[in-house]
Coordinates of C-alpha atoms in Angstrom, one line a residue:
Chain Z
X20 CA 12.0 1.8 32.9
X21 CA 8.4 1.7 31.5
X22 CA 6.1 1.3 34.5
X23 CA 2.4 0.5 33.3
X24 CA -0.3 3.3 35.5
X25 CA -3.8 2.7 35.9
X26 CA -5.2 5.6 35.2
X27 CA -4.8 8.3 32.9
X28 CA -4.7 11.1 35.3
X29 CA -1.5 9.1 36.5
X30 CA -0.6 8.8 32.5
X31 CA -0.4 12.5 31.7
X32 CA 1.2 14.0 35.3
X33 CA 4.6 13.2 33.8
X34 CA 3.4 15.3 30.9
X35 CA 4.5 18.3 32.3
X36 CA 3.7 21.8 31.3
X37 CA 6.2 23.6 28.0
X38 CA 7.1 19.7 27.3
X39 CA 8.3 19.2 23.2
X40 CA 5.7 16.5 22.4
X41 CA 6.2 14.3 19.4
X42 CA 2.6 13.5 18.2
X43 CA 1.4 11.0 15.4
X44 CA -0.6 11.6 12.0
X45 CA -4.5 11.0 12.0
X46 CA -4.4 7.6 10.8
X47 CA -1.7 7.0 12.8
X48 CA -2.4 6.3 16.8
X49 CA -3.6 9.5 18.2
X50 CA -3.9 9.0 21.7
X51 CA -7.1 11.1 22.5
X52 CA -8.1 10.0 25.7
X53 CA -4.9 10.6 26.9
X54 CA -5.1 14.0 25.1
X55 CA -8.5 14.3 27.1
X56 CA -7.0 13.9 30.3
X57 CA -4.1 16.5 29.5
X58 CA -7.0 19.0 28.7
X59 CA -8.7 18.1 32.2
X60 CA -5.0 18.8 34.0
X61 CA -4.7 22.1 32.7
X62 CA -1.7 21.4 30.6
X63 CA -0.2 24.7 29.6
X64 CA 2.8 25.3 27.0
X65 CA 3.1 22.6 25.4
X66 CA 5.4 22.1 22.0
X67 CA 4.0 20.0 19.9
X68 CA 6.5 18.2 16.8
X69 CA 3.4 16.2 14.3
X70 CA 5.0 13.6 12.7
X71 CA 5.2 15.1 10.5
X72 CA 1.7 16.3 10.0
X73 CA -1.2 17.1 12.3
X74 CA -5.3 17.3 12.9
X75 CA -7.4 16.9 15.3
X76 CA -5.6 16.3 18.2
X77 CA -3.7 19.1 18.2
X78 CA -6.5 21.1 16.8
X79 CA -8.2 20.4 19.8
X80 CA -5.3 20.5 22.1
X81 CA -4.8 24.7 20.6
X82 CA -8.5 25.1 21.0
X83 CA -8.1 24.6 25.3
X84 CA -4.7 27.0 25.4
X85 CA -2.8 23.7 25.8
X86 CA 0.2 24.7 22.8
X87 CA 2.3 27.4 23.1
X88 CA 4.2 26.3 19.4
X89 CA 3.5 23.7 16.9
X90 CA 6.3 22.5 14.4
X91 CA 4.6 20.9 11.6
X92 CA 4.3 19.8 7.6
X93 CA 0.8 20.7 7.3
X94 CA -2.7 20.8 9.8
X95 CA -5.9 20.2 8.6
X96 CA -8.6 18.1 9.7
X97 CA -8.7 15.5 6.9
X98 CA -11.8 15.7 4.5
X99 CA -13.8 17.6 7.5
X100 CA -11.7 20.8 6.4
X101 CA -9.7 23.0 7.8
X102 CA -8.2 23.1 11.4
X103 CA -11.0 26.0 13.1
X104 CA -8.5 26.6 16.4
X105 CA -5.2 26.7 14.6
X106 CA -6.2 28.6 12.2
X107 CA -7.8 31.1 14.6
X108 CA -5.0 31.0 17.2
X109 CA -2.5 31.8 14.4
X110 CA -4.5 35.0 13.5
X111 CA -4.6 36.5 16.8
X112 CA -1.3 35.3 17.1
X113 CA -1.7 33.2 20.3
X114 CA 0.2 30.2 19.0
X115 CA 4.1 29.9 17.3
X116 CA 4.3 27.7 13.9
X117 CA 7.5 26.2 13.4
X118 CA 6.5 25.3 9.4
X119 CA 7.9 22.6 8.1
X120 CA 7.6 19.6 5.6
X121 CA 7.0 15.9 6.0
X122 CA 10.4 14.4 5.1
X123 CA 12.1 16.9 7.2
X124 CA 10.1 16.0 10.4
X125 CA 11.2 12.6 9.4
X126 CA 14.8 13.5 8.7
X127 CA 15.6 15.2 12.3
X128 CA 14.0 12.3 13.9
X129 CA 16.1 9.9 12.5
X130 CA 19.1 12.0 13.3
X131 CA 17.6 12.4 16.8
X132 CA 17.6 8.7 17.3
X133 CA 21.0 8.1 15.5
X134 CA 22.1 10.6 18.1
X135 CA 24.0 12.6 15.6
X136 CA 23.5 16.6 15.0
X137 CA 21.6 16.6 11.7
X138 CA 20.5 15.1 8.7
X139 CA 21.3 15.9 5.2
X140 CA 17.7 16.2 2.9
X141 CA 17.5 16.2 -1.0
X142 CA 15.1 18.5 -2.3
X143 CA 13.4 22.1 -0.1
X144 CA 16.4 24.3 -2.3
X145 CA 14.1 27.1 -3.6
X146 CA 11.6 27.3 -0.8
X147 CA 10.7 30.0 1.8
X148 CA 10.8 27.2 4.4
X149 CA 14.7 28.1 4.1
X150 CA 13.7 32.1 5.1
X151 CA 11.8 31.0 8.0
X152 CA 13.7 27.9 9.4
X153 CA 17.2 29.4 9.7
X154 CA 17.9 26.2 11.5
X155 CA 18.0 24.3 8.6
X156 CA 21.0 25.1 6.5
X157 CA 22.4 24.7 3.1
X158 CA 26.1 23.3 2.5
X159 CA 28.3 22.5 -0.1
X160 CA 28.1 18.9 -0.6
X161 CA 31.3 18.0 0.6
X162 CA 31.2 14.2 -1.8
X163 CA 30.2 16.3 -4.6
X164 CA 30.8 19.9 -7.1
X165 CA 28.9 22.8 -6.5
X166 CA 26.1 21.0 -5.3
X167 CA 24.4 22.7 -2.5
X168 CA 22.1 19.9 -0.1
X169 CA 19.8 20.7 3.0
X170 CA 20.8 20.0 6.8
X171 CA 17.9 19.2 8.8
X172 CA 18.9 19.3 12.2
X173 CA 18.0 16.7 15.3
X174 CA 15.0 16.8 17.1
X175 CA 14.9 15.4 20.1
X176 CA 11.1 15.6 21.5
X177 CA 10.9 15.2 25.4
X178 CA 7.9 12.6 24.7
X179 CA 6.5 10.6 22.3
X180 CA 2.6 10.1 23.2
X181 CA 0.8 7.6 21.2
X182 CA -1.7 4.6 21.4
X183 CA -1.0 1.3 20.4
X184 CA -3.2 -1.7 20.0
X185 CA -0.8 -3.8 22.6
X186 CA 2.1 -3.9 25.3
X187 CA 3.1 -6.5 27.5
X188 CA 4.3 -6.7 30.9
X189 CA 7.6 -6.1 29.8
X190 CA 6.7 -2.6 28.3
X191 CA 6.9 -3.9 24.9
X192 CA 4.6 -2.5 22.4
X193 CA 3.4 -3.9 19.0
X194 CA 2.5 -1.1 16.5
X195 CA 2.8 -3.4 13.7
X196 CA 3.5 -1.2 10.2
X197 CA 3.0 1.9 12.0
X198 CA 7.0 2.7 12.1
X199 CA 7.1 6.6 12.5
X200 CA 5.7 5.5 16.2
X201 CA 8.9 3.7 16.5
X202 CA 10.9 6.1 15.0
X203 CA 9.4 8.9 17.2
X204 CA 9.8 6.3 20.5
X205 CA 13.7 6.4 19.3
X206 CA 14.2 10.4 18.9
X207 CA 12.1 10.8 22.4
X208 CA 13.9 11.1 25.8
X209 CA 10.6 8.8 26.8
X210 CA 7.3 7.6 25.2
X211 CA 4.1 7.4 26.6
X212 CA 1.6 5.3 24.9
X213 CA -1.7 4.0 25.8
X214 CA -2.9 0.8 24.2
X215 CA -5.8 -1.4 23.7
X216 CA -5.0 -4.1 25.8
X217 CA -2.0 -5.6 27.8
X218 CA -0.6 -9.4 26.9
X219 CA 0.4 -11.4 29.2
X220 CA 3.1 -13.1 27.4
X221 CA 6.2 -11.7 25.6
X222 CA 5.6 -10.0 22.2
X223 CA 9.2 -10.2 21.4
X224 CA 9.4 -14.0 21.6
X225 CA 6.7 -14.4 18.6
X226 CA 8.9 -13.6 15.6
X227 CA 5.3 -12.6 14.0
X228 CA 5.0 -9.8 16.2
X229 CA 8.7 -8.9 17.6
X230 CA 9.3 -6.8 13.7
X231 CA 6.8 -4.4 14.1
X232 CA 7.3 -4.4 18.3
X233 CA 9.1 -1.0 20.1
X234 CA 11.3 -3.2 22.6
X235 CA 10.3 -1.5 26.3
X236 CA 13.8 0.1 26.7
X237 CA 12.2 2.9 24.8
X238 CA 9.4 2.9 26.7
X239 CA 8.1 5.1 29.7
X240 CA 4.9 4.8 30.8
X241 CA 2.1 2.3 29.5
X242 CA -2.1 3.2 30.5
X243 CA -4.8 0.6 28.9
X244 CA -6.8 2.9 27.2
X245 CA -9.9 0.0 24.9
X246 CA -10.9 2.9 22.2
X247 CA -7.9 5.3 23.3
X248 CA -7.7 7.3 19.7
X249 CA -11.5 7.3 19.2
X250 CA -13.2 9.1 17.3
X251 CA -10.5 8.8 15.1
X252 CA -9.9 5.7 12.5
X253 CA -7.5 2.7 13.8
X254 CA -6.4 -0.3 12.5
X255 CA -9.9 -2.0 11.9
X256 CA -11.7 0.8 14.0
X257 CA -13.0 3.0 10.9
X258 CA -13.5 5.9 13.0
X259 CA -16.6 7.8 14.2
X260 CA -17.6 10.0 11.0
X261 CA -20.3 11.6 12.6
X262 CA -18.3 12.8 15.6
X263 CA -15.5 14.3 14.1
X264 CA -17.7 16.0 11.7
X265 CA -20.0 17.5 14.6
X266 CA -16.0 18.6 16.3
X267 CA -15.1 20.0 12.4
X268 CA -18.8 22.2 12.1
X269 CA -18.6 23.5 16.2
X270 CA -15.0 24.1 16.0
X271 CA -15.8 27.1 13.2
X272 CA -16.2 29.6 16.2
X273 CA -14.8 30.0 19.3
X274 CA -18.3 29.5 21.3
X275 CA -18.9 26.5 19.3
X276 CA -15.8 24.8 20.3
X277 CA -16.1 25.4 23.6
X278 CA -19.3 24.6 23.8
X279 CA -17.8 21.1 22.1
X280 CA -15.2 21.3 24.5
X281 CA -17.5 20.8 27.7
X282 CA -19.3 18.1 26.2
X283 CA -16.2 16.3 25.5
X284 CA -14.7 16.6 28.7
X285 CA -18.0 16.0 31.1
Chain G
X2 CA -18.0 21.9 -7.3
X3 CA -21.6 21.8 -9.0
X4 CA -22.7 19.6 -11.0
X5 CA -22.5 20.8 -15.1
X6 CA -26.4 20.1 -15.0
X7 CA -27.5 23.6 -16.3
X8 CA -25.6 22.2 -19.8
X9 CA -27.2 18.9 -19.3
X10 CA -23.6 17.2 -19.7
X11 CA -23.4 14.0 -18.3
X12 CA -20.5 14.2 -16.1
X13 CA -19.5 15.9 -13.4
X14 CA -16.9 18.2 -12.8
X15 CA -14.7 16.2 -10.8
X16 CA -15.2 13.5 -13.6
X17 CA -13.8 15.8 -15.8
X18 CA -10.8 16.7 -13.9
X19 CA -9.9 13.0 -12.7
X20 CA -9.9 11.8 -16.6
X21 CA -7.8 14.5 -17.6
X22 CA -5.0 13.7 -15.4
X23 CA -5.4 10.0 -15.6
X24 CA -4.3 10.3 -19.2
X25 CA -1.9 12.3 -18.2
X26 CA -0.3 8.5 -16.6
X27 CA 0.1 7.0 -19.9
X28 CA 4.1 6.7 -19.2
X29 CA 4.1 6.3 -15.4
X30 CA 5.3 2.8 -13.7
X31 CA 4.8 4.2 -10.2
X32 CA 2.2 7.1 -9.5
X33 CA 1.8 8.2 -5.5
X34 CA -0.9 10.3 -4.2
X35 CA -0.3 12.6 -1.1
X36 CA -2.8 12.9 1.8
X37 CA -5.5 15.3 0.8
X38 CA -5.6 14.3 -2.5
X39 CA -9.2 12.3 -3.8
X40 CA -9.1 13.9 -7.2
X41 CA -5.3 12.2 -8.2
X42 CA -6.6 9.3 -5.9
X43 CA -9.4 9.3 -8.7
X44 CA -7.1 9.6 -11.5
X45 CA -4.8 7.4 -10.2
X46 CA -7.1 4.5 -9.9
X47 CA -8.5 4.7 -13.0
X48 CA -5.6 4.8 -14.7
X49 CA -4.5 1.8 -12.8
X50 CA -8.1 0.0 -13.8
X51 CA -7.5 1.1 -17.7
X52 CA -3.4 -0.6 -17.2
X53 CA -3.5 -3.4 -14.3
X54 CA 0.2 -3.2 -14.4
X55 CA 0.9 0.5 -13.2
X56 CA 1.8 0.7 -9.7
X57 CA -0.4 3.2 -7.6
X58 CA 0.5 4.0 -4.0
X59 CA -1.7 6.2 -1.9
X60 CA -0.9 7.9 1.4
X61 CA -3.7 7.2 4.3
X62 CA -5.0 4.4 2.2
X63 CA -4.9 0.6 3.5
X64 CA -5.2 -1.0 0.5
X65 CA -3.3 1.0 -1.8
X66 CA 0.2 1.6 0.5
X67 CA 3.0 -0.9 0.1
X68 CA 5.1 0.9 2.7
X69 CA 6.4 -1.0 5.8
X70 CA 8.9 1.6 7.0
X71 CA 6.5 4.2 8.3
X72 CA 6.2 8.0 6.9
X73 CA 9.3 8.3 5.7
X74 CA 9.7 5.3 3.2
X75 CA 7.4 7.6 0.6
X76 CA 9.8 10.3 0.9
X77 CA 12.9 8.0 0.6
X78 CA 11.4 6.2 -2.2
X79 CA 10.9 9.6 -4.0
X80 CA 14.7 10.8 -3.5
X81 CA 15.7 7.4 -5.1
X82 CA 13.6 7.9 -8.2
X83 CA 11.4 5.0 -7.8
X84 CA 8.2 7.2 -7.9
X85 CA 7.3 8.8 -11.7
X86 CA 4.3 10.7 -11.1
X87 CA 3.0 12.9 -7.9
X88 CA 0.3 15.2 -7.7
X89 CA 0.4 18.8 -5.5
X90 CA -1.8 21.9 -5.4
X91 CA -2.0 25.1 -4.0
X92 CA -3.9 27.6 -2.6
X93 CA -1.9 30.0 -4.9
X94 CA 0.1 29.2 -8.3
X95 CA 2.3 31.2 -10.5
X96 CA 3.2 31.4 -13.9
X97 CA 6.8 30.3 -12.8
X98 CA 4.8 27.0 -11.2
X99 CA 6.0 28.2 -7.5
X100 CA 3.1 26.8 -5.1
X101 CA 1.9 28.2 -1.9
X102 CA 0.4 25.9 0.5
X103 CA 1.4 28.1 3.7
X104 CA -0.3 32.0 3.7
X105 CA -0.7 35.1 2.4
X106 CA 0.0 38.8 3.7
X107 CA 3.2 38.4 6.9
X108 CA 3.8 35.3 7.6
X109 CA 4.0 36.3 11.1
X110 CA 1.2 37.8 11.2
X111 CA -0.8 36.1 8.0
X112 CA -4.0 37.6 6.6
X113 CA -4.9 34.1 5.4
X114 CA -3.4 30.8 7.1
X115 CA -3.1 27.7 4.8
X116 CA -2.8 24.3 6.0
X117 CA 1.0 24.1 5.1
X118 CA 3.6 23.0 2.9
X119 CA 3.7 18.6 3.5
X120 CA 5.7 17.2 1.5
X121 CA 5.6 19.6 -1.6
X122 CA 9.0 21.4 -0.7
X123 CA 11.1 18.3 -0.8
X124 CA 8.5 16.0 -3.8
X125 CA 8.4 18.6 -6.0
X126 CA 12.1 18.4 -7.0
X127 CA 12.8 15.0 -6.9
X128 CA 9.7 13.1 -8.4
X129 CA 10.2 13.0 -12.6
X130 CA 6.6 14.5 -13.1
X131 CA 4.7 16.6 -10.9
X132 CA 1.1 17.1 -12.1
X133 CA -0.4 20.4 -10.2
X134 CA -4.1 20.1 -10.2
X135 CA -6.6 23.0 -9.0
X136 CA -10.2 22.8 -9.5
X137 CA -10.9 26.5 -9.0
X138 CA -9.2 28.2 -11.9
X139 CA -9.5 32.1 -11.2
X140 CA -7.2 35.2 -10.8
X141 CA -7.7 34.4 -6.9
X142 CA -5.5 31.4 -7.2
X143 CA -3.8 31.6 -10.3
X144 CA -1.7 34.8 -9.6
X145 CA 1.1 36.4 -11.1
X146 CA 3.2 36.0 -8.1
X147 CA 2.6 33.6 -5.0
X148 CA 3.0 35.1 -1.3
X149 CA 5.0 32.3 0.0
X150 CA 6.5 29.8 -2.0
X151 CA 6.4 26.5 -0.5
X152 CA 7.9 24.5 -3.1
X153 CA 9.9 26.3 -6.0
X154 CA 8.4 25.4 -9.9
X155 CA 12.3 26.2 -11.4
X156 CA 15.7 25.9 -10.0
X157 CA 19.3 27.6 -11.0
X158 CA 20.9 25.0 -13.1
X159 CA 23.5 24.1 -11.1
X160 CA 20.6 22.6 -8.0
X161 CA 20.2 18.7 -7.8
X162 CA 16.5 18.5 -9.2
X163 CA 15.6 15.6 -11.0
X164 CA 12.1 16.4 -11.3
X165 CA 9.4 19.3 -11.3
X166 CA 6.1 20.1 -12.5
X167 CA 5.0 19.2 -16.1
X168 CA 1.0 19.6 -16.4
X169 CA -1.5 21.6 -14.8
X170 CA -5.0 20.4 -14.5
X171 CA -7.5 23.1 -13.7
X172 CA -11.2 22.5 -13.8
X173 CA -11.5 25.0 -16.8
X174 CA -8.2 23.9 -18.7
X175 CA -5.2 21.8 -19.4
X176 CA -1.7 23.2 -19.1
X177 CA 2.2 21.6 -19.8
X178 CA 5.0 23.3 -18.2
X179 CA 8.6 23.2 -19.6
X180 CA 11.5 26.2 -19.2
X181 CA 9.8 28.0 -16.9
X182 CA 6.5 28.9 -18.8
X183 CA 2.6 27.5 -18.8
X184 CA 1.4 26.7 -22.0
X185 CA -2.2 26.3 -22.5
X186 CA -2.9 22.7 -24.0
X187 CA -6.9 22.4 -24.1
X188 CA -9.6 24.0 -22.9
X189 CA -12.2 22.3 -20.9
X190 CA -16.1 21.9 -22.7
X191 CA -17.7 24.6 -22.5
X192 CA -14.7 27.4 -22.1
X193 CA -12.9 29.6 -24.5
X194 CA -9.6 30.4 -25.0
X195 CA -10.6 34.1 -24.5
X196 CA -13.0 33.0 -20.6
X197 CA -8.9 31.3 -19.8
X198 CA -7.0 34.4 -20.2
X199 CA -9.5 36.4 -18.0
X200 CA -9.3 34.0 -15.4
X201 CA -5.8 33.3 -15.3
X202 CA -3.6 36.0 -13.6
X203 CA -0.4 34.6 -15.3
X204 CA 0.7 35.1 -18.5
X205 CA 1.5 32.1 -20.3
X206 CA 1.9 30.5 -23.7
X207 CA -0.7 29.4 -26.6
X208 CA 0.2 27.0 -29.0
X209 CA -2.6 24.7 -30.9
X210 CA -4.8 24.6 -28.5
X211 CA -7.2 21.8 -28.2
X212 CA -10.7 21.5 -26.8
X213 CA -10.5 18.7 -23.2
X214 CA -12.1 15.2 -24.7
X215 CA -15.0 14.6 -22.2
X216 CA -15.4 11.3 -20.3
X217 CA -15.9 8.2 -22.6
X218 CA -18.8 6.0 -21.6
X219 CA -16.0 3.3 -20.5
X220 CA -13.8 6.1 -18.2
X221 CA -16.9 6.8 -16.8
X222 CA -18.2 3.0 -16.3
X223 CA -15.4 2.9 -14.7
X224 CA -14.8 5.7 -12.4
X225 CA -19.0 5.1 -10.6
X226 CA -17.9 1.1 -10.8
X227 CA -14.5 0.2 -9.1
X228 CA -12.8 3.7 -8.5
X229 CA -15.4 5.3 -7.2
X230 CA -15.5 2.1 -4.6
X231 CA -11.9 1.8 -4.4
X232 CA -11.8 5.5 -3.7
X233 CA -14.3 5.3 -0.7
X234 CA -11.6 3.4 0.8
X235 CA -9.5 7.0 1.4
X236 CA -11.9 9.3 0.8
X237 CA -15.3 8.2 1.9
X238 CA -16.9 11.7 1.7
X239 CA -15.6 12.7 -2.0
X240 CA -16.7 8.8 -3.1
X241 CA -20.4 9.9 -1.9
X242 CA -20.5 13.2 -3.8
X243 CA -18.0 13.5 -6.0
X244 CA -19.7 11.1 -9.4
X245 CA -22.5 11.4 -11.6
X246 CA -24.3 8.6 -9.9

C-alpha cells in the first residue's frame, strides 16, 4: 500500500539499518535528499545494489559509514573523477565490493521480478568476475552442444529508493523512459521514491503517460521532494556543475569530505 | 593530455586519437559508446558527421540514445548483434587484449582500486568489433600480464563469442588485433617504431608499419564545429578542453 509521508525524516525511518538497497545510475533519479536525510538518521549497514552502476550518491553515502557492501558494475564520479570515499574505504578495507557488470545487475533484476531463481547471460566466460562471484555459475547449455552460458542469479533488493518527476494520489509514478526504475520497483520487496510534484488526477488514465508509469501496487512510500536528486542532472534539470565539482575536489581527503559533509547536512 | 604545442602541430592530442578511431568506423552501421567514454563519443560523431547514415548511440546522452527499455536494452541489443562497433579501455592491457578495469595487487585487499568492470565482461564478446583505446601508452598500462582480467581478449574455441577486440588506439600508435597477437599498424607523428617498443610492455607483431595520417583541415572543421558541440551534450568538461580551439 503506498502511503504518501510528509516529510523525509518519515520517508527514510522505513529505511532501516543493513537494508539491500537498489539504487539508480547518475543520470538516472538519484534521490539525494532522501539520501541526505538517511545520512542525518544515522543509517548504518546498508547494502547497496547500483543499477547497475554508481557515483555520487553512494560515494557520499560510504563517506558517512552508511554501507557496509556495495554490489556494483563500476563507481566513479562521472567526468569529476574518481569516487574519493570508495576508493578510500576499499583500501582500509572498511567496505565489501560485490563487483559486477552492467548486464548482470540487469539480468538478476529481471529474474528478481519474474520471480524465478536466475537468469541465463551471454558473454562474462573468460573473466575473473567468475573467481570472485561464485554465485554466478556456468552450465552446459541444456538447448545447445558444448556450449557453456552464465547464470546470474535473482536479486531481490529490500528497497528500491528513487526520485521521480511525478506520482498521484494513487501511488502511481511516471518515470517516463527511465525503465531500470521500473524494473528495480519490480525486483524490490518495496520502493520508495520521492518526486517533484504530486497530481491530482490519475496518471494511468492518460494513455500518454500510463507507458512510462510504475502502477502504485509496486509502490511503498511516496515524499515530494521539488529538486530531490540535486545537484545532480534530471530530466531538463542540467545539474549543478559547480557543486559536484567542489564534492569531487573535498572528497580527495578524509577532512575534506567531512568538512563537505557538515556543510551539506547543516 | 597537453597540447602538441612544443612541435607547433596544429592539433591536439585528443584530436589525434578521436580521428584515428573514427576511420576506424568506415564499415560500422551501428557504433555505441559506453559511459565514460568522450574520446569514442568524439570519434563516433564525427564519423557520423563524415556518413549521416551510420547509426551512433551514446550511453548518458539525450540526444544520441534511442533506447526506451531502460539500462538493459544496450546490453540486449549487443547479445542480438544489432551493435558493430563498441569502444572499452583499461587501466591495464595485455598483449593477449585481456583488460583490467577492477585492481591491482589482492583483490581483497587491492593496492590500487579501479572503478570496475561495467559492461566490458559481457560487450566485449558479443559486439563484432571492439576498438580498445588508451591515451597513455606506457609499460604502466600496457603490461605483459594484467592483474585482474575483467573482460578476456581470446576465448577456447568451443565459447559462444561473436565478437572481440580488433584495434587499439593509443595516443602514440595504432594497433589491429587478430589470433591472439597486437600488431603495430602506424605510429603516431612524431614517434618511432623504436620510442613504441620501449613503451610497450607487450610483445607484439610488426608488419609495414605506417606513420598515423594527422587531422585533415575538414576532420578538424569538423570535430571544433558540430562534434565538439554535439559532444558538450555528454561530456561538457572534455567539449571545453579537449579541441584546438
Amino acid at each position: 500500500m503506498s502511503t504518501i509521508v510528509q516529510t523525509l525524516t518519515e520517508f527514510v525511518a522505513d529505511i532501516v539499518d543493513d537494508s539491500r538497497v537498489a539504487i539508480p545510475p547518475d543520470y538516472s533519479g538519484v534521490a539525494m535528499a532522501a539520501t541526505r536525510a538517511l545520512i542525518l538518521r544515522g543509517a548504518r549497514g546498508l547494502r547497496l545494489v547500483a543499477v547497475p552502476q554508481a557515483g555520487f550518491q553512494a560515494d557520499i553515502l560510504i563517506g558517512a559509514g552508511c554501507v557496509a557492501s556495495i554490489e556494483t558494475a563500476g563507481i566513479n564520479l562521472g567526468e569529476y573523477g574518481l569516487a574519493p570515499r570508495y576508493t578510500d574505504a576499499i583500501q582500509r578495507g572498511e567496505l565489501r565490493v560485490i563487483d559486477a557488470t552492467c548486464p548482470a545487475v540487469h539480468a538478476g533484476l529481471q529474474a528478481a521480478e519474474k520471480g524465478i531463481p536466475f537468469m541465463p547471460l551471454r558473454g562474462i566466460l573468460g573473466s575473473d568476475l567468475l573467481r570472485v562471484r561464485p554465485d554466478w555459475r556456468v552450465i552446459d547449455n541444456p538447448y545447445g552442444d558444448h556450449d557453456p552460458i552464465v547464470l546470474i542469479p535473482a536479486i531481490r533488493p529490500d528497497i528500491a529508493l528513487f526520485h521521480a518527476a511525478c506520482a498521484d494520489r494513487d501511488g502511481n509514478v511516471w518515470v517516463g523512459v527511465r525503465r531500470e526504475l521500473m524494473t528495480m520497483a519490480h525486483a524490490a520487496a518495496r520502493s520508495f521514491v520521492t518526486v517533484e510534484s504530486v497530481s491530482d488526477r490519475n496518471l494511468l488514465e492518460d494513455p500518454a503517460l500510463a507507458a512510462g508509469t510504475i502502477p502504485g501496487l509496486y509502490i511503498d512510500r511516496v515524499c515530494v521532494a521539488p529538486g530531490g536528486m540535486r545537484p545532480l542532472p534530471f530530466g531538463d534539470d542540467a545539474g549543478d556543475a559547480a557543486a559536484l565539482s567542489t564534492y569531487a575536489r573535498g572528497a580527495a581527503s578524509p577532512e575534506g569530505y567531512a568538512q563537505w559533509l557538515a556543510g551539506w547536512l547543516a | 593530455m597537453a597540447r602538441r604545442l612544443a612541435r607547433m602541430s596544429a592539433y591536439t592530442d585528443e584530436e589525434l586519437m578521436a580521428v584515428t578511431m573514427a576511420r576506424l568506423l568506415a564499415d560500422s552501421q551501428h557504433v555505441a559508446v559506453g559511459a565514460l567514454s568522450p574520446l569514442p563519443a568524439t570519434a563516433a560523431l564525427l564519423a557520423r558527421a563524415r556518413r549521416p547514415g551510420l547509426r551512433v548511440t551514446i550511453l548518458g546522452s539525450r540526444h544520441h540514445n534511442p533506447f526506451t527499455d531502460g539500462g538493459r536494452e544496450l546490453f540486449d541489443c549487443a547479445a542480438q548483434g544489432r551493435i558493430d562497433t563498441f569502444f572499452l579501455s583499461g587501466a591495464q592491457i595485455d598483449g593477449q587484449a585481456n583488460i583490467n578495469l577492477v585492481g591491482t595487487g589482492d583483490y581483497a585487499k587491492p593496492t590500487k582500486r579501479f572503478p570496475g568492470s561495467f559492461g566490458s565482461a559481457y560487450l566485449y564478446s558479443l559486439v563484432k568489433t571492439v576498438i580498445l583505446f588508451k591515451p597513455e601508452h606506457t609499460p604502466r598500462v600496457l603490461v605483459p600480464r594484467v592483474e585482474f582480467v575483467s573482460a578476456a581478449g581470446v576465448s577456447p574455441p568451443h565459447e559462444y563469442r561473436p565478437g572481440g577486440p580488433r584495434h587499439l588506439v593509443t595516443g602514440r600508435a595504432l594497433f589491429d588485433f587478430a589470433q591472439g597477437r597486437f600488431t603495430l599498424k602506424s605510429v603516431h607523428p612524431g614517434q618511432t617504431v623504436e620510442d613504441i617498443v620501449r613503451e610497450t610492455g607487450f610483445d607484439f607483431d610488426r608488419g609495414a608499419v605506417g606513420a598515423t595520417p594527422p587531422p585533415s583541415g575538414d576532420e578538424l572543421a569538423l570535430l571544433r564545429g558540430v562534434v565538439r558541440r554535439e559532444v558538450a551534450d555528454t561530456y561538457p568538461r572534455f567539449a571545453a578542453k579537449a579541441f584546438g580551439v
